[in-house]
């Protein structure tokens, strides 16, 4: 299961803005969150279209959140990026000789997909921002 890089970058950018709670330039976001700046600008366009970000142009311009972080789910960000995180299609199992085993695997994948979508839909940027960084252990 994969989330596209653009979705990862969108999550990073929105989280950064939520943590800062102020307007930030594309350069600042790009450097702080290790996002290629040209790509960040493209991502911001999609986030603006989804009414998640607003942009202020000009010398003192930048990006800020249009919505409260509590109203932005990870699923909202994935959808804004055109990302529909999915597991293998059922077609991948058509040629499996042992169809009984294939159906068991499909059922497992469907459960994983459903739980993953629920997690994305129920997890907000605010929840992520409120977590304390975990200490590294050796």
GROMACS .gro file of N, CA, C and O in nm:
model
  552
    1UNK      N    1   0.084  -0.116   0.000
    1UNK     CA    2   0.000   0.000   0.000
    1UNK      C    3   0.089   0.124   0.000
    1UNK      O    4   0.184   0.132   0.075
    2UNK      N    5   0.053   0.215  -0.087
    2UNK     CA    6   0.136   0.335  -0.099
    2UNK      C    7   0.050   0.460  -0.105
    2UNK      O    8  -0.060   0.458  -0.155
    3UNK      N    9   0.106   0.565  -0.053
    3UNK     CA   10   0.050   0.699  -0.070
    3UNK      C   11   0.147   0.771  -0.163
    3UNK      O   12   0.269   0.763  -0.145
    4UNK      N   13   0.093   0.844  -0.260
    4UNK     CA   14   0.178   0.914  -0.355
    4UNK      C   15   0.264   1.020  -0.285
    4UNK      O   16   0.227   1.072  -0.180
    5UNK      N   17   0.378   1.049  -0.345
    5UNK     CA   18   0.469   1.150  -0.290
    5UNK      C   19   0.399   1.285  -0.277
    5UNK      O   20   0.422   1.356  -0.178
    6UNK      N   21   0.313   1.319  -0.372
    6UNK     CA   22   0.246   1.449  -0.363
    6UNK      C   23   0.155   1.455  -0.239
    6UNK      O   24   0.144   1.560  -0.176
    7UNK      N   25   0.094   1.342  -0.204
    7UNK     CA   26   0.011   1.340  -0.084
    7UNK      C   27   0.098   1.355   0.041
    7UNK      O   28   0.064   1.429   0.133
    8UNK      N   29   0.211   1.287   0.042
    8UNK     CA   30   0.305   1.300   0.154
    8UNK      C   31   0.347   1.446   0.169
    8UNK      O   32   0.344   1.502   0.280
    9UNK      N   33   0.383   1.510   0.059
    9UNK     CA   34   0.425   1.650   0.064
    9UNK      C   35   0.310   1.742   0.106
    9UNK      O   36   0.331   1.839   0.180
   10UNK      N   37   0.189   1.713   0.062
   10UNK     CA   38   0.073   1.793   0.102
   10UNK      C   39   0.052   1.783   0.253
   10UNK      O   40   0.026   1.883   0.319
   11UNK      N   41   0.063   1.661   0.306
   11UNK     CA   42   0.048   1.642   0.450
   11UNK      C   43   0.156   1.720   0.524
   11UNK      O   44   0.129   1.789   0.623
   12UNK      N   45   0.279   1.712   0.477
   12UNK     CA   46   0.389   1.785   0.542
   12UNK      C   47   0.363   1.935   0.543
   12UNK      O   48   0.381   2.002   0.645
   13UNK      N   49   0.323   1.989   0.426
   13UNK     CA   50   0.303   2.134   0.414
   13UNK      C   51   0.189   2.181   0.503
   13UNK      O   52   0.202   2.281   0.575
   14UNK      N   53   0.078   2.109   0.502
   14UNK     CA   54  -0.037   2.148   0.583
   14UNK      C   55  -0.006   2.134   0.732
   14UNK      O   56  -0.043   2.219   0.812
   15UNK      N   57   0.065   2.029   0.769
   15UNK     CA   58   0.104   2.013   0.908
   15UNK      C   59   0.193   2.129   0.952
   15UNK      O   60   0.176   2.185   1.061
   16UNK      N   61   0.288   2.166   0.869
   16UNK     CA   62   0.378   2.277   0.902
   16UNK      C   63   0.297   2.405   0.925
   16UNK      O   64   0.319   2.476   1.024
   17UNK      N   65   0.202   2.432   0.835
   17UNK     CA   66   0.120   2.552   0.851
   17UNK      C   67   0.035   2.545   0.977
   17UNK      O   68   0.015   2.646   1.044
   18UNK      N   69  -0.013   2.426   1.010
   18UNK     CA   70  -0.091   2.411   1.132
   18UNK      C   71  -0.006   2.437   1.256
   18UNK      O   72  -0.051   2.501   1.351
   19UNK      N   73   0.117   2.387   1.254
   19UNK     CA   74   0.206   2.407   1.368
   19UNK      C   75   0.248   2.553   1.383
   19UNK      O   76   0.259   2.604   1.494
   20UNK      N   77   0.270   2.620   1.271
   20UNK     CA   78   0.311   2.761   1.275
   20UNK      C   79   0.195   2.854   1.303
   20UNK      O   80   0.212   2.962   1.358
   21UNK      N   81   0.076   2.817   1.256
   21UNK     CA   82  -0.045   2.896   1.274
   21UNK      C   83  -0.029   3.040   1.225
   21UNK      O   84  -0.074   3.135   1.290
   22UNK      N   85   0.040   3.054   1.113
   22UNK     CA   86   0.057   3.184   1.050
   22UNK      C   87   0.090   3.163   0.903
   22UNK      O   88   0.120   3.052   0.860
   23UNK      N   89   0.087   3.271   0.828
   23UNK     CA   90   0.122   3.264   0.687
   23UNK      C   91   0.271   3.236   0.673
   23UNK      O   92   0.352   3.293   0.745
   24UNK      N   93   0.306   3.144   0.581
   24UNK     CA   94   0.445   3.108   0.559
   24UNK      C   95   0.475   3.109   0.410
   24UNK      O   96   0.390   3.071   0.328
   25UNK      N   97   0.595   3.147   0.375
   25UNK     CA   98   0.634   3.151   0.234
   25UNK      C   99   0.660   3.009   0.183
   25UNK      O  100   0.689   2.917   0.260
   26UNK      N  101   0.654   2.996   0.052
   26UNK     CA  102   0.683   2.865  -0.009
   26UNK      C  103   0.827   2.825   0.020
   26UNK      O  104   0.854   2.707   0.045
   27UNK      N  105   0.917   2.920   0.023
   27UNK     CA  106   1.056   2.890   0.054
   27UNK      C  107   1.070   2.833   0.195
   27UNK      O  108   1.137   2.733   0.217
   28UNK      N  109   1.005   2.897   0.290
   28UNK     CA  110   1.012   2.851   0.429
   28UNK      C  111   0.957   2.709   0.443
   28UNK      O  112   1.019   2.622   0.505
   29UNK      N  113   0.840   2.685   0.386
   29UNK     CA  114   0.777   2.552   0.393
   29UNK      C  115   0.866   2.449   0.324
   29UNK      O  116   0.890   2.340   0.377
   30UNK      N  117   0.914   2.484   0.207
   30UNK     CA  118   0.998   2.394   0.129
   30UNK      C  119   1.123   2.353   0.206
   30UNK      O  120   1.156   2.234   0.213
   31UNK      N  121   1.190   2.449   0.264
   31UNK     CA  122   1.313   2.420   0.337
   31UNK      C  123   1.285   2.345   0.467
   31UNK      O  124   1.356   2.250   0.501
   32UNK      N  125   1.183   2.385   0.539
   32UNK     CA  126   1.154   2.323   0.669
   32UNK      C  127   1.105   2.180   0.655
   32UNK      O  128   1.132   2.096   0.742
   33UNK      N  129   1.033   2.150   0.548
   33UNK     CA  130   0.971   2.018   0.533
   33UNK      C  131   1.034   1.934   0.422
   33UNK      O  132   0.984   1.827   0.390
   34UNK      N  133   1.142   1.985   0.365
   34UNK     CA  134   1.217   1.913   0.262
   34UNK      C  135   1.127   1.872   0.144
   34UNK      O  136   1.116   1.755   0.109
   35UNK      N  137   1.061   1.974   0.089
   35UNK     CA  138   0.973   1.957  -0.026
   35UNK      C  139   1.031   2.039  -0.140
   35UNK      O  140   1.058   2.158  -0.121
   36UNK      N  141   1.051   1.979  -0.259
   36UNK     CA  142   1.099   2.059  -0.372
   36UNK      C  143   1.004   2.178  -0.393
   36UNK      O  144   0.882   2.162  -0.400
   37UNK      N  145   1.062   2.296  -0.402
   37UNK     CA  146   0.981   2.418  -0.404
   37UNK      C  147   0.886   2.424  -0.524
   37UNK      O  148   0.771   2.464  -0.510
   38UNK      N  149   0.934   2.387  -0.642
   38UNK     CA  150   0.847   2.388  -0.759
   38UNK      C  151   0.728   2.294  -0.741
   38UNK      O  152   0.616   2.325  -0.780
   39UNK      N  153   0.754   2.180  -0.681
   39UNK     CA  154   0.647   2.084  -0.656
   39UNK      C  155   0.551   2.137  -0.549
   39UNK      O  156   0.429   2.120  -0.559
   40UNK      N  157   0.604   2.203  -0.448
   40UNK     CA  158   0.520   2.262  -0.344
   40UNK      C  159   0.421   2.362  -0.405
   40UNK      O  160   0.304   2.363  -0.368
   41UNK      N  161   0.466   2.440  -0.499
   41UNK     CA  162   0.378   2.538  -0.563
   41UNK      C  163   0.264   2.466  -0.637
   41UNK      O  164   0.148   2.507  -0.628
   42UNK      N  165   0.295   2.357  -0.705
   42UNK     CA  166   0.192   2.279  -0.774
   42UNK      C  167   0.095   2.216  -0.674
   42UNK      O  168  -0.026   2.213  -0.697
   43UNK      N  169   0.148   2.165  -0.566
   43UNK     CA  170   0.063   2.106  -0.462
   43UNK      C  171  -0.027   2.212  -0.401
   43UNK      O  172  -0.146   2.188  -0.377
   44UNK      N  173   0.028   2.330  -0.378
   44UNK     CA  174  -0.051   2.439  -0.319
   44UNK      C  175  -0.167   2.478  -0.410
   44UNK      O  176  -0.276   2.510  -0.360
   45UNK      N  177  -0.148   2.471  -0.539
   45UNK     CA  178  -0.258   2.502  -0.632
   45UNK      C  179  -0.373   2.404  -0.609
   45UNK      O  180  -0.489   2.444  -0.599
   46UNK      N  181  -0.342   2.277  -0.597
   46UNK     CA  182  -0.446   2.177  -0.574
   46UNK      C  183  -0.511   2.195  -0.437
   46UNK      O  184  -0.632   2.177  -0.422
   47UNK      N  185  -0.431   2.229  -0.338
   47UNK     CA  186  -0.487   2.250  -0.204
   47UNK      C  187  -0.575   2.375  -0.199
   47UNK      O  188  -0.673   2.379  -0.125
   48UNK      N  189  -0.541   2.474  -0.280
   48UNK     CA  190  -0.628   2.593  -0.290
   48UNK      C  191  -0.759   2.556  -0.358
   48UNK      O  192  -0.865   2.599  -0.315
   49UNK      N  193  -0.752   2.476  -0.463
   49UNK     CA  194  -0.873   2.432  -0.533
   49UNK      C  195  -0.964   2.351  -0.441
   49UNK      O  196  -1.086   2.354  -0.457
   50UNK      N  197  -0.905   2.282  -0.346
   50UNK     CA  198  -0.982   2.202  -0.250
   50UNK      C  199  -1.024   2.284  -0.128
   50UNK      O  200  -1.076   2.230  -0.031
   51UNK      N  201  -0.999   2.415  -0.131
   51UNK     CA  202  -1.033   2.506  -0.021
   51UNK      C  203  -0.966   2.468   0.111
   51UNK      O  204  -1.025   2.481   0.218
   52UNK      N  205  -0.842   2.421   0.101
   52UNK     CA  206  -0.765   2.387   0.221
   52UNK      C  207  -0.663   2.496   0.251
   52UNK      O  208  -0.643   2.533   0.366
   53UNK      N  209  -0.601   2.550   0.147
   53UNK     CA  210  -0.502   2.658   0.161
   53UNK      C  211  -0.553   2.785   0.095
   53UNK      O  212  -0.632   2.779   0.001
   54UNK      N  213  -0.501   2.896   0.143
   54UNK     CA  214  -0.518   3.020   0.069
   54UNK      C  215  -0.379   3.078   0.045
   54UNK      O  216  -0.286   3.052   0.122
   55UNK      N  217  -0.368   3.150  -0.065
   55UNK     CA  218  -0.238   3.205  -0.103
   55UNK      C  219  -0.247   3.357  -0.110
   55UNK      O  220  -0.346   3.412  -0.158
   56UNK      N  221  -0.143   3.418  -0.064
   56UNK     CA  222  -0.130   3.563  -0.073
   56UNK      C  223  -0.008   3.589  -0.161
   56UNK      O  224   0.102   3.543  -0.129
   57UNK      N  225  -0.027   3.656  -0.272
   57UNK     CA  226   0.086   3.681  -0.361
   57UNK      C  227   0.159   3.808  -0.321
   57UNK      O  228   0.111   3.886  -0.239
   58UNK      N  229   0.276   3.826  -0.379
   58UNK     CA  230   0.353   3.947  -0.352
   58UNK      C  231   0.473   3.921  -0.264
   58UNK      O  232   0.498   3.809  -0.219
   59UNK      N  233   0.547   4.029  -0.240
   59UNK     CA  234   0.671   4.021  -0.164
   59UNK      C  235   0.651   3.959  -0.025
   59UNK      O  236   0.735   3.884   0.023
   60UNK      N  237   0.543   3.991   0.039
   60UNK     CA  238   0.516   3.939   0.173
   60UNK      C  239   0.407   3.831   0.171
   60UNK      O  240   0.343   3.807   0.272
   61UNK      N  241   0.395   3.767   0.058
   61UNK     CA  242   0.294   3.665   0.042
   61UNK      C  243   0.333   3.531   0.101
   61UNK      O  244   0.440   3.515   0.160
   62UNK      N  245   0.245   3.437   0.084
   62UNK     CA  246   0.270   3.303   0.134
   62UNK      C  247   0.141   3.226   0.141
   62UNK      O  248   0.039   3.264   0.084
   63UNK      N  249   0.145   3.118   0.215
   63UNK     CA  250   0.030   3.029   0.229
   63UNK      C  251  -0.016   3.025   0.373
   63UNK      O  252   0.064   3.035   0.466
   64UNK      N  253  -0.145   3.006   0.389
   64UNK     CA  254  -0.203   2.984   0.521
   64UNK      C  255  -0.322   2.890   0.504
   64UNK      O  256  -0.370   2.868   0.393
   65UNK      N  257  -0.367   2.834   0.614
   65UNK     CA  258  -0.478   2.740   0.609
   65UNK      C  259  -0.611   2.815   0.600
   65UNK      O  260  -0.632   2.914   0.668
   66UNK      N  261  -0.700   2.763   0.516
   66UNK     CA  262  -0.835   2.818   0.506
   66UNK      C  263  -0.928   2.753   0.608
   66UNK      O  264  -1.028   2.811   0.647
   67UNK      N  265  -0.894   2.631   0.646
   67UNK     CA  266  -0.977   2.555   0.739
   67UNK      C  267  -0.900   2.534   0.868
   67UNK      O  268  -0.777   2.537   0.869
   68UNK      N  269  -0.972   2.505   0.971
   68UNK     CA  270  -0.910   2.467   1.096
   68UNK      C  271  -0.842   2.331   1.078
   68UNK      O  272  -0.897   2.244   1.009
   69UNK      N  273  -0.726   2.309   1.139
   69UNK     CA  274  -0.661   2.178   1.130
   69UNK      C  275  -0.751   2.064   1.178
   69UNK      O  276  -0.735   1.951   1.134
   70UNK      N  277  -0.847   2.095   1.262
   70UNK     CA  278  -0.940   1.991   1.309
   70UNK      C  279  -1.039   1.950   1.200
   70UNK      O  280  -1.106   1.848   1.212
   71UNK      N  281  -1.048   2.030   1.095
   71UNK     CA  282  -1.140   2.001   0.984
   71UNK      C  283  -1.068   1.956   0.858
   71UNK      O  284  -1.128   1.955   0.751
   72UNK      N  285  -0.941   1.919   0.870
   72UNK     CA  286  -0.864   1.870   0.756
   72UNK      C  287  -0.818   1.729   0.787
   72UNK      O  288  -0.733   1.708   0.874
   73UNK      N  289  -0.875   1.632   0.718
   73UNK     CA  290  -0.835   1.493   0.741
   73UNK      C  291  -0.726   1.454   0.641
   73UNK      O  292  -0.708   1.519   0.537
   74UNK      N  293  -0.658   1.348   0.674
   74UNK     CA  294  -0.557   1.295   0.581
   74UNK      C  295  -0.624   1.252   0.451
   74UNK      O  296  -0.566   1.268   0.343
   75UNK      N  297  -0.745   1.203   0.460
   75UNK     CA  298  -0.819   1.163   0.340
   75UNK      C  299  -0.850   1.285   0.253
   75UNK      O  300  -0.841   1.278   0.130
   76UNK      N  301  -0.883   1.400   0.314
   76UNK     CA  302  -0.906   1.523   0.238
   76UNK      C  303  -0.782   1.559   0.157
   76UNK      O  304  -0.792   1.599   0.040
   77UNK      N  305  -0.666   1.545   0.219
   77UNK     CA  306  -0.542   1.580   0.150
   77UNK      C  307  -0.512   1.480   0.038
   77UNK      O  308  -0.470   1.521  -0.071
   78UNK      N  309  -0.535   1.352   0.062
   78UNK     CA  310  -0.513   1.252  -0.042
   78UNK      C  311  -0.605   1.279  -0.160
   78UNK      O  312  -0.561   1.276  -0.276
   79UNK      N  313  -0.730   1.308  -0.133
   79UNK     CA  314  -0.825   1.336  -0.242
   79UNK      C  315  -0.786   1.462  -0.319
   79UNK      O  316  -0.797   1.468  -0.440
   80UNK      N  317  -0.741   1.565  -0.248
   80UNK     CA  318  -0.700   1.688  -0.314
   80UNK      C  319  -0.584   1.663  -0.410
   80UNK      O  320  -0.571   1.730  -0.512
   81UNK      N  321  -0.501   1.565  -0.378
   81UNK     CA  322  -0.387   1.531  -0.463
   81UNK      C  323  -0.424   1.428  -0.571
   81UNK      O  324  -0.340   1.384  -0.648
   82UNK      N  325  -0.550   1.388  -0.573
   82UNK     CA  326  -0.594   1.288  -0.670
   82UNK      C  327  -0.546   1.149  -0.636
   82UNK      O  328  -0.535   1.062  -0.722
   83UNK      N  329  -0.516   1.128  -0.510
   83UNK     CA  330  -0.461   1.000  -0.464
   83UNK      C  331  -0.573   0.918  -0.402
   83UNK      O  332  -0.640   0.963  -0.311
   84UNK      N  333  -0.592   0.801  -0.452
   84UNK     CA  334  -0.685   0.705  -0.393
   84UNK      C  335  -0.604   0.583  -0.355
   84UNK      O  336  -0.587   0.491  -0.434
   85UNK      N  337  -0.544   0.584  -0.234
   85UNK     CA  338  -0.459   0.472  -0.193
   85UNK      C  339  -0.536   0.340  -0.199
   85UNK      O  340  -0.638   0.325  -0.135
   86UNK      N  341  -0.489   0.250  -0.281
   86UNK     CA  342  -0.558   0.123  -0.301
   86UNK      C  343  -0.463   0.005  -0.295
   86UNK      O  344  -0.345   0.017  -0.324
   87UNK      N  345  -0.522  -0.107  -0.264
   87UNK     CA  346  -0.452  -0.235  -0.267
   87UNK      C  347  -0.469  -0.297  -0.405
   87UNK      O  348  -0.541  -0.242  -0.489
   88UNK      N  349  -0.408  -0.412  -0.430
   88UNK     CA  350  -0.419  -0.473  -0.563
   88UNK      C  351  -0.565  -0.495  -0.605
   88UNK      O  352  -0.651  -0.526  -0.522
   89UNK      N  353  -0.590  -0.477  -0.736
   89UNK     CA  354  -0.724  -0.501  -0.790
   89UNK      C  355  -0.758  -0.649  -0.785
   89UNK      O  356  -0.671  -0.735  -0.787
   90UNK      N  357  -0.886  -0.676  -0.783
   90UNK     CA  358  -0.933  -0.815  -0.786
   90UNK      C  359  -0.888  -0.887  -0.913
   90UNK      O  360  -0.874  -1.008  -0.914
   91UNK      N  361  -0.866  -0.812  -1.022
   91UNK     CA  362  -0.821  -0.872  -1.147
   91UNK      C  363  -0.689  -0.946  -1.130
   91UNK      O  364  -0.660  -1.040  -1.204
   92UNK      N  365  -0.607  -0.902  -1.035
   92UNK     CA  366  -0.477  -0.966  -1.012
   92UNK      C  367  -0.492  -1.110  -0.965
   92UNK      O  368  -0.396  -1.186  -0.966
   93UNK      N  369  -0.610  -1.147  -0.922
   93UNK     CA  370  -0.632  -1.281  -0.868
   93UNK      C  371  -0.704  -1.374  -0.964
   93UNK      O  372  -0.724  -1.491  -0.934
   94UNK      N  373  -0.744  -1.323  -1.081
   94UNK     CA  374  -0.821  -1.405  -1.175
   94UNK      C  375  -0.746  -1.530  -1.220
   94UNK      O  376  -0.807  -1.635  -1.241
   95UNK      N  377  -0.615  -1.519  -1.236
   95UNK     CA  378  -0.537  -1.632  -1.289
   95UNK      C  379  -0.469  -1.716  -1.181
   95UNK      O  380  -0.387  -1.802  -1.213
   96UNK      N  381  -0.502  -1.691  -1.056
   96UNK     CA  382  -0.444  -1.770  -0.948
   96UNK      C  383  -0.512  -1.908  -0.950
   96UNK      O  384  -0.635  -1.916  -0.939
   97UNK      N  385  -0.434  -2.014  -0.966
   97UNK     CA  386  -0.495  -2.148  -0.973
   97UNK      C  387  -0.577  -2.185  -0.849
   97UNK      O  388  -0.683  -2.245  -0.861
   98UNK      N  389  -0.530  -2.148  -0.731
   98UNK     CA  390  -0.601  -2.182  -0.609
   98UNK      C  391  -0.695  -2.066  -0.575
   98UNK      O  392  -0.660  -1.974  -0.501
   99UNK      N  393  -0.816  -2.069  -0.629
   99UNK     CA  394  -0.911  -1.960  -0.610
   99UNK      C  395  -0.959  -1.948  -0.466
   99UNK      O  396  -0.994  -1.840  -0.421
  100UNK      N  397  -0.958  -2.058  -0.392
  100UNK     CA  398  -0.998  -2.053  -0.251
  100UNK      C  399  -0.900  -1.965  -0.174
  100UNK      O  400  -0.940  -1.878  -0.096
  101UNK      N  401  -0.771  -1.986  -0.195
  101UNK     CA  402  -0.669  -1.904  -0.129
  101UNK      C  403  -0.676  -1.760  -0.179
  101UNK      O  404  -0.661  -1.665  -0.101
  102UNK      N  405  -0.700  -1.743  -0.309
  102UNK     CA  406  -0.709  -1.608  -0.366
  102UNK      C  407  -0.822  -1.529  -0.300
  102UNK      O  408  -0.807  -1.412  -0.268
  103UNK      N  409  -0.935  -1.594  -0.277
  103UNK     CA  410  -1.049  -1.527  -0.213
  103UNK      C  411  -1.018  -1.490  -0.068
  103UNK      O  412  -1.062  -1.385  -0.020
  104UNK      N  413  -0.942  -1.573   0.000
  104UNK     CA  414  -0.900  -1.540   0.136
  104UNK      C  415  -0.811  -1.416   0.137
  104UNK      O  416  -0.826  -1.327   0.223
  105UNK      N  417  -0.720  -1.411   0.043
  105UNK     CA  418  -0.631  -1.295   0.033
  105UNK      C  419  -0.712  -1.170  -0.002
  105UNK      O  420  -0.693  -1.064   0.058
  106UNK      N  421  -0.804  -1.183  -0.097
  106UNK     CA  422  -0.887  -1.069  -0.135
  106UNK      C  423  -0.966  -1.015  -0.016
  106UNK      O  424  -0.975  -0.894   0.004
  107UNK      N  425  -1.023  -1.106   0.063
  107UNK     CA  426  -1.098  -1.064   0.181
  107UNK      C  427  -1.011  -0.990   0.281
  107UNK      O  428  -1.052  -0.889   0.338
  108UNK      N  429  -0.890  -1.040   0.298
  108UNK     CA  430  -0.795  -0.974   0.388
  108UNK      C  431  -0.761  -0.835   0.336
  108UNK      O  432  -0.761  -0.737   0.412
  109UNK      N  433  -0.734  -0.824   0.207
  109UNK     CA  434  -0.701  -0.695   0.147
  109UNK      C  435  -0.818  -0.597   0.158
  109UNK      O  436  -0.798  -0.478   0.183
  110UNK      N  437  -0.939  -0.645   0.140
  110UNK     CA  438  -1.056  -0.558   0.151
  110UNK      C  439  -1.070  -0.503   0.293
  110UNK      O  440  -1.103  -0.387   0.312
  111UNK      N  441  -1.041  -0.587   0.392
  111UNK     CA  442  -1.046  -0.542   0.531
  111UNK      C  443  -0.939  -0.436   0.556
  111UNK      O  444  -0.966  -0.333   0.618
  112UNK      N  445  -0.818  -0.463   0.508
  112UNK     CA  446  -0.708  -0.366   0.525
  112UNK      C  447  -0.744  -0.234   0.457
  112UNK      O  448  -0.726  -0.126   0.514
  113UNK      N  449  -0.797  -0.240   0.335
  113UNK     CA  450  -0.835  -0.120   0.261
  113UNK      C  451  -0.939  -0.040   0.338
  113UNK      O  452  -0.927   0.081   0.353
  114UNK      N  453  -1.039  -0.108   0.388
  114UNK     CA  454  -1.146  -0.042   0.461
  114UNK      C  455  -1.092   0.028   0.587
  114UNK      O  456  -1.126   0.143   0.615
  115UNK      N  457  -1.008  -0.042   0.662
  115UNK     CA  458  -0.951   0.015   0.785
  115UNK      C  459  -0.857   0.132   0.753
  115UNK      O  460  -0.855   0.232   0.826
  116UNK      N  461  -0.781   0.120   0.644
  116UNK     CA  462  -0.691   0.227   0.602
  116UNK      C  463  -0.772   0.353   0.567
  116UNK      O  464  -0.739   0.463   0.610
  117UNK      N  465  -0.877   0.336   0.490
  117UNK     CA  466  -0.962   0.450   0.453
  117UNK      C  467  -1.026   0.513   0.575
  117UNK      O  468  -1.033   0.636   0.585
  118UNK      N  469  -1.072   0.431   0.670
  118UNK     CA  470  -1.130   0.484   0.794
  118UNK      C  471  -1.027   0.566   0.871
  118UNK      O  472  -1.058   0.672   0.925
  119UNK      N  473  -0.904   0.514   0.877
  119UNK     CA  474  -0.798   0.585   0.948
  119UNK      C  475  -0.769   0.719   0.882
  119UNK      O  476  -0.760   0.822   0.950
  120UNK      N  477  -0.755   0.720   0.750
  120UNK     CA  478  -0.729   0.845   0.679
  120UNK      C  479  -0.841   0.946   0.700
  120UNK      O  480  -0.817   1.064   0.720
  121UNK      N  481  -0.964   0.898   0.694
  121UNK     CA  482  -1.080   0.986   0.708
  121UNK      C  483  -1.097   1.039   0.851
  121UNK      O  484  -1.146   1.150   0.871
  122UNK      N  485  -1.055   0.962   0.949
  122UNK     CA  486  -1.077   1.002   1.089
  122UNK      C  487  -0.958   1.072   1.152
  122UNK      O  488  -0.970   1.125   1.263
  123UNK      N  489  -0.845   1.073   1.085
  123UNK     CA  490  -0.725   1.136   1.141
  123UNK      C  491  -0.710   1.276   1.084
  123UNK      O  492  -0.701   1.294   0.962
  124UNK      N  493  -0.709   1.375   1.172
  124UNK     CA  494  -0.698   1.514   1.128
  124UNK      C  495  -0.557   1.568   1.148
  124UNK      O  496  -0.478   1.512   1.226
  125UNK      N  497  -0.530   1.675   1.082
  125UNK     CA  498  -0.402   1.745   1.098
  125UNK      C  499  -0.387   1.791   1.243
  125UNK      O  500  -0.278   1.785   1.300
  126UNK      N  501  -0.495   1.833   1.304
  126UNK     CA  502  -0.488   1.876   1.445
  126UNK      C  503  -0.442   1.762   1.535
  126UNK      O  504  -0.360   1.783   1.625
  127UNK      N  505  -0.492   1.642   1.511
  127UNK     CA  506  -0.452   1.527   1.592
  127UNK      C  507  -0.302   1.499   1.576
  127UNK      O  508  -0.233   1.470   1.674
  128UNK      N  509  -0.255   1.508   1.454
  128UNK     CA  510  -0.112   1.484   1.431
  128UNK      C  511  -0.029   1.594   1.496
  128UNK      O  512   0.071   1.567   1.561
  129UNK      N  513  -0.072   1.718   1.480
  129UNK     CA  514   0.002   1.832   1.535
  129UNK      C  515   0.008   1.828   1.687
  129UNK      O  516   0.103   1.879   1.747
  130UNK      N  517  -0.092   1.768   1.749
  130UNK     CA  518  -0.096   1.766   1.896
  130UNK      C  519  -0.012   1.655   1.957
  130UNK      O  520   0.007   1.651   2.079
  131UNK      N  521   0.040   1.566   1.874
  131UNK     CA  522   0.123   1.457   1.926
  131UNK      C  523   0.260   1.511   1.965
  131UNK      O  524   0.313   1.598   1.899
  132UNK      N  525   0.315   1.455   2.069
  132UNK     CA  526   0.450   1.492   2.110
  132UNK      C  527   0.549   1.405   2.034
  132UNK      O  528   0.526   1.285   2.016
  133UNK      N  529   0.660   1.465   1.990
  133UNK     CA  530   0.762   1.383   1.923
  133UNK      C  531   0.809   1.270   2.013
  133UNK      O  532   0.827   1.289   2.133
  134UNK      N  533   0.828   1.156   1.955
  134UNK     CA  534   0.873   1.040   2.031
  134UNK      C  535   1.027   1.040   2.038
  134UNK      O  536   1.094   1.074   1.941
  135UNK      N  537   1.080   1.007   2.153
  135UNK     CA  538   1.226   1.000   2.169
  135UNK      C  539   1.278   0.876   2.097
  135UNK      O  540   1.212   0.772   2.092
  136UNK      N  541   1.395   0.889   2.041
  136UNK     CA  542   1.459   0.774   1.975
  136UNK      C  543   1.514   0.681   2.082
  136UNK      O  544   1.569   0.725   2.182
  137UNK      N  545   1.498   0.553   2.058
  137UNK     CA  546   1.555   0.456   2.149
  137UNK      C  547   1.648   0.366   2.072
  137UNK      O  548   1.627   0.339   1.955
  138UNK      N  549   1.748   0.318   2.137
  138UNK     CA  550   1.844   0.229   2.071
  138UNK      C  551   1.825   0.088   2.117
  138UNK      O  552   1.786   0.053   2.218
   0.00000   0.00000   0.00000
